[in-house]
Amino acid sequence: LIWTGHLFTNEVVMDLAMTLDFTENQWSATVDGTMVTTNLPITTSGSPLTLGDINAVWVHLPEGGGDNWMVFDNYLVTAEPVGTPAEPPELVFLGLGDGSFLLRVTGEAERDYAIDASTDFTDWQPLRTNTANGGTFDFVDTGAGEVPIRFYRARWVP
């Protein structure tokens, strides 16, 4: 058990938010926006750093305290990508010739980016995924002349 210094009140709805950083083996928690613990190890015994089942545990201390129940309702578990680039990639049209388009992706160096194409902004097909060595990579879309219109986007690939 770890004393957080936070006092809890019965019959009050509180927001608990926990962040687990599996790459750093650390977790933090806030209650109603107030930090109650930060950067504690998820495991100290070498257990696998994976998310299994989620359980709420209520410890009834012999010296009293609490009414021995709590309710968890309306919770949400999300996974956020680790190491998201600070800036989204930029896609630049460099030229065309013989029905092909020359495109350049500019982003953060040594990150992987993809170029996708669509004819309707709904169905996107990946054309190329590449590492932006030095922060850029170029791509020639030789299939551009096969469709009357084509839209492009660049995106980070985790």
PDB file of C-alpha atoms in Angstrom:
ATOM      1  CA  LEU A   1       0.000   0.000   0.000  1.00  0.00           C
ATOM      2  CA  ILE A   2       1.152   3.526  -0.787  1.00  0.00           C
ATOM      3  CA  TRP A   3      -0.196   6.548   1.074  1.00  0.00           C
ATOM      4  CA  THR A   4      -1.215   9.121  -1.528  1.00  0.00           C
ATOM      5  CA  GLY A   5      -2.091  11.934   0.837  1.00  0.00           C
ATOM      6  CA  HIS A   6      -5.499  12.196  -0.830  1.00  0.00           C
ATOM      7  CA  LEU A   7      -8.566  12.031   1.391  1.00  0.00           C
ATOM      8  CA  PHE A   8     -11.630  10.365  -0.055  1.00  0.00           C
ATOM      9  CA  THR A   9     -15.205  11.283   0.824  1.00  0.00           C
ATOM     10  CA  ASN A  10     -18.147   8.890   0.832  1.00  0.00           C
ATOM     11  CA  GLU A  11     -21.003   9.340  -1.624  1.00  0.00           C
ATOM     12  CA  VAL A  12     -19.011  11.653  -3.897  1.00  0.00           C
ATOM     13  CA  VAL A  13     -18.257  10.985  -7.553  1.00  0.00           C
ATOM     14  CA  MET A  14     -14.555  11.353  -8.319  1.00  0.00           C
ATOM     15  CA  ASP A  15     -12.649  10.992 -11.570  1.00  0.00           C
ATOM     16  CA  LEU A  16      -9.712   8.600 -11.393  1.00  0.00           C
ATOM     17  CA  ALA A  17      -7.251   8.719 -14.286  1.00  0.00           C
ATOM     18  CA  MET A  18      -4.324   6.327 -14.535  1.00  0.00           C
ATOM     19  CA  THR A  19      -1.507   6.407 -17.060  1.00  0.00           C
ATOM     20  CA  LEU A  20       0.601   3.296 -17.623  1.00  0.00           C
ATOM     21  CA  ASP A  21       3.821   3.673 -19.582  1.00  0.00           C
ATOM     22  CA  PHE A  22       4.869   0.115 -20.388  1.00  0.00           C
ATOM     23  CA  THR A  23       8.027   1.205 -22.222  1.00  0.00           C
ATOM     24  CA  GLU A  24       9.299   2.938 -19.066  1.00  0.00           C
ATOM     25  CA  ASN A  25       7.671   0.543 -16.532  1.00  0.00           C
ATOM     26  CA  GLN A  26       5.955   3.481 -14.797  1.00  0.00           C
ATOM     27  CA  TRP A  27       2.427   4.438 -13.798  1.00  0.00           C
ATOM     28  CA  SER A  28       0.825   7.615 -12.472  1.00  0.00           C
ATOM     29  CA  ALA A  29      -2.645   8.485 -11.178  1.00  0.00           C
ATOM     30  CA  THR A  30      -4.783  11.571 -10.640  1.00  0.00           C
ATOM     31  CA  VAL A  31      -8.060  11.995  -8.766  1.00  0.00           C
ATOM     32  CA  ASP A  32     -10.189  14.907  -9.945  1.00  0.00           C
ATOM     33  CA  GLY A  33      -7.129  16.317 -11.699  1.00  0.00           C
ATOM     34  CA  THR A  34      -4.904  16.186  -8.593  1.00  0.00           C
ATOM     35  CA  MET A  35      -1.780  14.039  -8.906  1.00  0.00           C
ATOM     36  CA  VAL A  36      -1.870  11.349  -6.224  1.00  0.00           C
ATOM     37  CA  THR A  37       1.094   9.295  -7.393  1.00  0.00           C
ATOM     38  CA  THR A  38       3.567   9.517 -10.241  1.00  0.00           C
ATOM     39  CA  ASN A  39       6.288   7.480 -11.929  1.00  0.00           C
ATOM     40  CA  LEU A  40       5.951   4.359  -9.798  1.00  0.00           C
ATOM     41  CA  PRO A  41       7.033   0.999 -11.233  1.00  0.00           C
ATOM     42  CA  ILE A  42       4.318  -1.140 -12.806  1.00  0.00           C
ATOM     43  CA  THR A  43       6.260  -4.238 -11.795  1.00  0.00           C
ATOM     44  CA  THR A  44       9.232  -4.783  -9.526  1.00  0.00           C
ATOM     45  CA  SER A  45       9.324  -8.552  -9.948  1.00  0.00           C
ATOM     46  CA  GLY A  46      10.095  -8.826 -13.653  1.00  0.00           C
ATOM     47  CA  SER A  47       6.502  -9.695 -14.609  1.00  0.00           C
ATOM     48  CA  PRO A  48       5.605  -9.119 -18.283  1.00  0.00           C
ATOM     49  CA  LEU A  49       4.704  -5.503 -19.034  1.00  0.00           C
ATOM     50  CA  THR A  50       1.328  -6.151 -20.625  1.00  0.00           C
ATOM     51  CA  LEU A  51      -2.199  -5.070 -19.804  1.00  0.00           C
ATOM     52  CA  GLY A  52      -4.205  -8.003 -18.519  1.00  0.00           C
ATOM     53  CA  ASP A  53      -7.547  -7.770 -16.786  1.00  0.00           C
ATOM     54  CA  ILE A  54      -8.458  -4.629 -14.844  1.00  0.00           C
ATOM     55  CA  ASN A  55      -9.547  -5.058 -11.243  1.00  0.00           C
ATOM     56  CA  ALA A  56     -10.452  -2.607  -8.522  1.00  0.00           C
ATOM     57  CA  VAL A  57      -9.225  -3.707  -5.110  1.00  0.00           C
ATOM     58  CA  TRP A  58     -10.572  -2.284  -1.862  1.00  0.00           C
ATOM     59  CA  VAL A  59      -8.468  -2.900   1.203  1.00  0.00           C
ATOM     60  CA  HIS A  60     -10.347  -2.648   4.498  1.00  0.00           C
ATOM     61  CA  LEU A  61      -7.813  -1.692   7.155  1.00  0.00           C
ATOM     62  CA  PRO A  62      -8.310  -3.117  10.659  1.00  0.00           C
ATOM     63  CA  GLU A  63      -8.098   0.359  12.227  1.00  0.00           C
ATOM     64  CA  GLY A  64     -11.271   1.350  10.372  1.00  0.00           C
ATOM     65  CA  GLY A  65     -12.003   3.764   7.573  1.00  0.00           C
ATOM     66  CA  GLY A  66     -14.345   3.542   4.648  1.00  0.00           C
ATOM     67  CA  ASP A  67     -17.650   1.740   4.414  1.00  0.00           C
ATOM     68  CA  ASN A  68     -16.022  -1.192   2.640  1.00  0.00           C
ATOM     69  CA  TRP A  69     -17.470  -0.625  -0.846  1.00  0.00           C
ATOM     70  CA  MET A  70     -16.838   1.414  -3.952  1.00  0.00           C
ATOM     71  CA  VAL A  71     -18.344   1.595  -7.418  1.00  0.00           C
ATOM     72  CA  PHE A  72     -16.484   1.913 -10.697  1.00  0.00           C
ATOM     73  CA  ASP A  73     -18.756   3.057 -13.492  1.00  0.00           C
ATOM     74  CA  ASN A  74     -18.392   4.489 -16.957  1.00  0.00           C
ATOM     75  CA  TYR A  75     -14.711   3.719 -17.422  1.00  0.00           C
ATOM     76  CA  LEU A  76     -12.736   3.814 -20.632  1.00  0.00           C
ATOM     77  CA  VAL A  77      -9.434   2.183 -21.530  1.00  0.00           C
ATOM     78  CA  THR A  78      -7.486   3.623 -24.444  1.00  0.00           C
ATOM     79  CA  ALA A  79      -4.083   2.968 -25.981  1.00  0.00           C
ATOM     80  CA  GLU A  80      -2.098   5.917 -27.191  1.00  0.00           C
ATOM     81  CA  PRO A  81       0.827   5.502 -29.588  1.00  0.00           C
ATOM     82  CA  VAL A  82       4.229   5.880 -28.034  1.00  0.00           C
ATOM     83  CA  GLY A  83       6.629   8.336 -29.563  1.00  0.00           C
ATOM     84  CA  THR A  84       4.189  10.217 -31.767  1.00  0.00           C
ATOM     85  CA  PRO A  85       6.093  12.781 -33.854  1.00  0.00           C
ATOM     86  CA  ALA A  86       5.750  16.367 -32.664  1.00  0.00           C
ATOM     87  CA  GLU A  87       4.664  17.580 -36.110  1.00  0.00           C
ATOM     88  CA  PRO A  88       2.536  15.798 -38.707  1.00  0.00           C
ATOM     89  CA  PRO A  89       4.296  14.936 -41.967  1.00  0.00           C
ATOM     90  CA  GLU A  90       4.103  17.268 -44.951  1.00  0.00           C
ATOM     91  CA  LEU A  91       3.408  15.945 -48.439  1.00  0.00           C
ATOM     92  CA  VAL A  92       4.690  18.044 -51.334  1.00  0.00           C
ATOM     93  CA  PHE A  93       4.048  17.604 -55.052  1.00  0.00           C
ATOM     94  CA  LEU A  94       7.382  17.961 -56.897  1.00  0.00           C
ATOM     95  CA  GLY A  95       6.409  17.300 -60.497  1.00  0.00           C
ATOM     96  CA  LEU A  96       4.905  14.982 -63.063  1.00  0.00           C
ATOM     97  CA  GLY A  97       5.844  13.194 -66.214  1.00  0.00           C
ATOM     98  CA  ASP A  98       4.526  10.385 -68.400  1.00  0.00           C
ATOM     99  CA  GLY A  99       1.456   9.876 -66.182  1.00  0.00           C
ATOM    100  CA  SER A 100       3.404   9.653 -62.942  1.00  0.00           C
ATOM    101  CA  PHE A 101       3.596  12.014 -59.943  1.00  0.00           C
ATOM    102  CA  LEU A 102       6.713  12.777 -57.919  1.00  0.00           C
ATOM    103  CA  LEU A 103       5.927  13.311 -54.233  1.00  0.00           C
ATOM    104  CA  ARG A 104       8.090  14.153 -51.206  1.00  0.00           C
ATOM    105  CA  VAL A 105       7.286  13.399 -47.573  1.00  0.00           C
ATOM    106  CA  THR A 106       8.957  15.640 -45.013  1.00  0.00           C
ATOM    107  CA  GLY A 107       8.832  14.669 -41.354  1.00  0.00           C
ATOM    108  CA  GLU A 108      11.037  13.817 -38.431  1.00  0.00           C
ATOM    109  CA  ALA A 109      14.259  12.006 -39.272  1.00  0.00           C
ATOM    110  CA  GLU A 110      14.295   8.232 -38.901  1.00  0.00           C
ATOM    111  CA  ARG A 111      10.505   7.959 -38.516  1.00  0.00           C
ATOM    112  CA  ASP A 112       8.365   5.744 -40.743  1.00  0.00           C
ATOM    113  CA  TYR A 113       5.723   7.437 -42.891  1.00  0.00           C
ATOM    114  CA  ALA A 114       3.236   6.156 -45.447  1.00  0.00           C
ATOM    115  CA  ILE A 115       1.788   7.723 -48.577  1.00  0.00           C
ATOM    116  CA  ASP A 116      -1.821   6.747 -49.287  1.00  0.00           C
ATOM    117  CA  ALA A 117      -3.997   7.479 -52.329  1.00  0.00           C
ATOM    118  CA  SER A 118      -7.750   7.798 -52.821  1.00  0.00           C
ATOM    119  CA  THR A 119     -10.175   8.732 -55.567  1.00  0.00           C
ATOM    120  CA  ASP A 120     -12.984   9.699 -53.177  1.00  0.00           C
ATOM    121  CA  PHE A 121     -11.430  10.727 -49.802  1.00  0.00           C
ATOM    122  CA  THR A 122     -13.118   7.654 -48.260  1.00  0.00           C
ATOM    123  CA  ASP A 123     -11.225   4.563 -49.392  1.00  0.00           C
ATOM    124  CA  TRP A 124      -7.480   5.006 -48.956  1.00  0.00           C
ATOM    125  CA  GLN A 125      -4.937   2.601 -50.423  1.00  0.00           C
ATOM    126  CA  PRO A 126      -1.349   2.519 -49.142  1.00  0.00           C
ATOM    127  CA  LEU A 127       1.185   3.201 -51.888  1.00  0.00           C
ATOM    128  CA  ARG A 128       4.486   3.268 -50.025  1.00  0.00           C
ATOM    129  CA  THR A 129       5.826   3.140 -46.472  1.00  0.00           C
ATOM    130  CA  ASN A 130       9.371   4.308 -45.964  1.00  0.00           C
ATOM    131  CA  THR A 131      11.749   5.698 -43.357  1.00  0.00           C
ATOM    132  CA  ALA A 132      12.400   9.423 -43.630  1.00  0.00           C
ATOM    133  CA  ASN A 133      16.186   9.226 -43.605  1.00  0.00           C
ATOM    134  CA  GLY A 134      17.387  12.764 -42.983  1.00  0.00           C
ATOM    135  CA  GLY A 135      13.737  13.810 -42.567  1.00  0.00           C
ATOM    136  CA  THR A 136      12.487  13.201 -46.130  1.00  0.00           C
ATOM    137  CA  PHE A 137      11.808  10.556 -48.733  1.00  0.00           C
ATOM    138  CA  ASP A 138      10.626  10.808 -52.327  1.00  0.00           C
ATOM    139  CA  PHE A 139       8.141   8.589 -54.121  1.00  0.00           C
ATOM    140  CA  VAL A 140       7.169   8.289 -57.781  1.00  0.00           C
ATOM    141  CA  ASP A 141       3.546   7.193 -58.256  1.00  0.00           C
ATOM    142  CA  THR A 142       3.665   5.462 -61.623  1.00  0.00           C
ATOM    143  CA  GLY A 143      -0.017   4.449 -61.320  1.00  0.00           C
ATOM    144  CA  ALA A 144      -1.302   8.040 -61.184  1.00  0.00           C
ATOM    145  CA  GLY A 145      -2.193   8.086 -64.892  1.00  0.00           C
ATOM    146  CA  GLU A 146      -4.459   5.031 -64.558  1.00  0.00           C
ATOM    147  CA  VAL A 147      -7.249   6.976 -62.761  1.00  0.00           C
ATOM    148  CA  PRO A 148      -8.943  10.257 -63.756  1.00  0.00           C
ATOM    149  CA  ILE A 149      -8.344  11.837 -60.332  1.00  0.00           C
ATOM    150  CA  ARG A 150      -6.229  10.865 -57.310  1.00  0.00           C
ATOM    151  CA  PHE A 151      -5.764  12.416 -53.878  1.00  0.00           C
ATOM    152  CA  TYR A 152      -2.772  11.807 -51.611  1.00  0.00           C
ATOM    153  CA  ARG A 153      -2.017  11.934 -47.911  1.00  0.00           C
ATOM    154  CA  ALA A 154       1.025  11.257 -45.755  1.00  0.00           C
ATOM    155  CA  ARG A 155       0.778   9.716 -42.304  1.00  0.00           C
ATOM    156  CA  TRP A 156       3.073   8.552 -39.518  1.00  0.00           C
ATOM    157  CA  VAL A 157       3.383   4.782 -39.164  1.00  0.00           C
ATOM    158  CA  PRO A 158       4.066   3.645 -35.573  1.00  0.00           C
TER     159      PRO A 158
END
